Short mmCIF file of C-alpha atoms in Angstrom, two decimals:
data_model
loop_
_atom_site.label_atom_id
_atom_site.label_comp_id
_atom_site.label_asym_id
_atom_site.label_seq_id
_atom_site.Cartn_x
_atom_site.Cartn_y
_atom_site.Cartn_z
CA MET O 1 0.00 0.00 0.00
CA SER O 2 1.32 3.44 -0.87
CA ILE O 3 2.32 5.98 1.72
CA GLU O 4 -0.35 8.39 0.47
CA ARG O 5 -3.06 5.75 0.92
CA THR O 6 -1.80 4.96 4.44
CA GLN O 7 -1.80 8.63 5.38
CA GLU O 8 -5.30 8.99 3.94
CA LEU O 9 -6.56 6.12 6.13
CA GLU O 10 -4.84 7.57 9.19
CA LEU O 11 -6.48 10.92 8.46
CA LYS O 12 -9.88 9.22 8.23
CA ILE O 13 -9.27 7.54 11.58
CA SER O 14 -8.40 10.89 13.15
CA TYR O 15 -11.59 12.42 11.71
CA ILE O 16 -13.67 9.60 13.17
CA LEU O 17 -12.12 10.20 16.58
CA ARG O 18 -12.47 13.98 16.38
CA TYR O 19 -16.10 13.95 15.32
CA GLY O 20 -16.83 11.16 17.79
CA VAL O 21 -15.61 13.34 20.64
CA PHE O 22 -17.68 16.28 19.37
CA LEU O 23 -20.78 14.08 19.00
CA SER O 24 -20.25 12.67 22.48
CA ALA O 25 -19.86 16.17 23.92
CA ILE O 26 -23.08 17.28 22.24
CA PHE O 27 -25.07 14.36 23.65
CA LEU O 28 -23.54 14.79 27.10
CA GLY O 29 -24.16 18.54 27.10
CA ILE O 30 -27.78 18.18 25.99
CA GLY O 31 -28.33 15.38 28.48
CA TRP O 32 -26.77 17.12 31.46
CA GLY O 33 -28.20 20.53 30.64
CA GLY O 34 -31.65 19.17 29.95
CA ASN O 35 -31.59 17.14 33.13
CA LEU O 36 -30.71 20.23 35.17
CA LEU O 37 -33.25 22.47 33.44
CA SER O 38 -36.09 19.92 33.56
CA GLY O 39 -35.96 19.68 37.34
CA GLN O 40 -35.58 15.89 37.25
CA SER O 41 -32.03 16.12 38.54
CA GLN O 42 -31.52 14.80 42.06
CA GLY O 43 -28.37 16.82 42.50
CA LEU O 44 -25.23 15.44 44.04
CA TYR O 45 -27.08 14.24 47.14
CA HIS O 46 -27.95 11.09 45.22
CA TYR O 47 -24.26 10.12 45.21
CA GLN O 48 -23.63 10.36 48.96
CA THR O 49 -24.03 6.62 49.44
CA TYR O 50 -22.94 3.94 46.99
CA GLN O 51 -25.72 1.87 45.50
CA SER O 52 -24.83 -1.06 43.28
CA VAL O 53 -27.18 -0.82 40.31
CA ASN O 54 -27.35 -3.23 37.40
CA PHE O 55 -26.73 -1.45 34.06
CA ILE O 56 -29.67 -3.08 32.26
CA GLN O 57 -32.02 -2.31 35.14
CA SER O 58 -30.80 1.27 35.21
CA MET O 59 -31.44 1.66 31.47
CA GLU O 60 -34.92 0.09 31.80
CA LYS O 61 -35.76 2.36 34.73
CA THR O 62 -34.72 5.54 32.94
CA PHE O 63 -36.59 4.45 29.78
CA THR O 64 -39.83 3.57 31.55
CA GLN O 65 -39.72 6.78 33.60
CA GLY O 66 -39.18 8.81 30.45
CA GLN O 67 -35.88 10.33 31.56
CA TRP O 68 -34.75 11.09 28.01
CA PHE O 69 -32.00 13.47 29.05
CA VAL O 70 -30.39 10.78 31.19
CA LEU O 71 -30.57 8.40 28.23
CA LEU O 72 -28.88 11.02 26.04
CA SER O 73 -26.13 11.29 28.64
CA TYR O 74 -25.71 7.50 28.58
CA LEU O 75 -25.50 7.62 24.79
CA GLY O 76 -22.80 10.29 24.95
CA LEU O 77 -20.82 8.23 27.45
CA MET O 78 -21.16 5.09 25.32
CA ILE O 79 -19.88 6.97 22.26
CA LEU O 80 -16.95 8.35 24.25
CA ILE O 81 -16.07 4.93 25.68
CA SER O 82 -16.29 3.25 22.26
CA LEU O 83 -13.78 5.61 20.62
CA PRO O 84 -10.64 3.79 21.88
CA LEU O 85 -12.13 0.51 20.67
CA ILE O 86 -12.77 1.97 17.25
CA ARG O 87 -9.25 3.43 17.11
CA VAL O 88 -7.55 0.14 17.93
CA PHE O 89 -9.75 -1.83 15.52
CA LEU O 90 -9.17 0.58 12.62
CA THR O 91 -5.44 0.61 13.35
CA GLY O 92 -5.49 -3.19 13.08
CA VAL O 93 -7.27 -2.90 9.74
CA LEU O 94 -4.68 -0.37 8.59
CA PHE O 95 -1.84 -2.72 9.54
CA ALA O 96 -3.61 -5.60 7.77
CA LYS O 97 -3.94 -3.52 4.58
CA ASN O 98 -0.24 -2.72 4.78
CA LYS O 99 0.45 -6.47 5.11
CA GLU O 100 2.11 -6.03 8.50
CA LYS O 101 0.85 -9.28 10.00
CA ALA O 102 2.56 -9.06 13.39
CA MET O 103 1.36 -5.53 14.08
CA SER O 104 -2.11 -6.34 12.81
CA LEU O 105 -2.34 -9.40 15.03
CA MET O 106 -1.13 -7.38 18.01
CA ALA O 107 -3.69 -4.61 17.36
CA PHE O 108 -6.53 -7.13 17.10
CA ALA O 109 -5.34 -8.85 20.30
CA VAL O 110 -5.41 -5.48 22.09
CA PHE O 111 -8.88 -4.88 20.62
CA ALA O 112 -10.09 -8.23 21.99
CA ILE O 113 -8.60 -7.47 25.42
CA LEU O 114 -10.21 -4.01 25.50
CA LEU O 115 -13.56 -5.41 24.41
CA GLY O 116 -13.33 -8.13 27.06
CA SER O 117 -12.40 -5.66 29.79
CA PHE O 118 -15.35 -3.43 28.90
CA CYS O 119 -17.70 -6.40 28.93
CA LEU O 120 -16.38 -7.61 32.28
CA GLY O 121 -16.85 -4.13 33.74
CA ILE O 122 -20.58 -4.03 32.98
CA ASP O 123 -22.67 -5.69 35.66
CA LEU O 124 -25.50 -7.31 33.78
#
């Protein structure tokens, strides 16, 4: 693969990351701001004691209660968290297109480890 094509793919990856951060910030800002302005916010008093809450149950609760701003905040966080995964995966694809097998294999191994760590961190 030519150097120009490699640089073009790297530029596309950087655009995905840049616009992903902007999109995440927009969703988080709308979610947080809307939650504060709607009066549904419980303030920081809600976080005084730790409560172990299942992620799926939390999503169901916010959906059934119609807390759309909280769901937008969750969406923004999920976009932000997924950006490193996307970066590592696309870097592995870039290495594979450049026929760098060792680096590609290493990038995909890191991708699998990151994906596994994220999945283990979610209490279903």
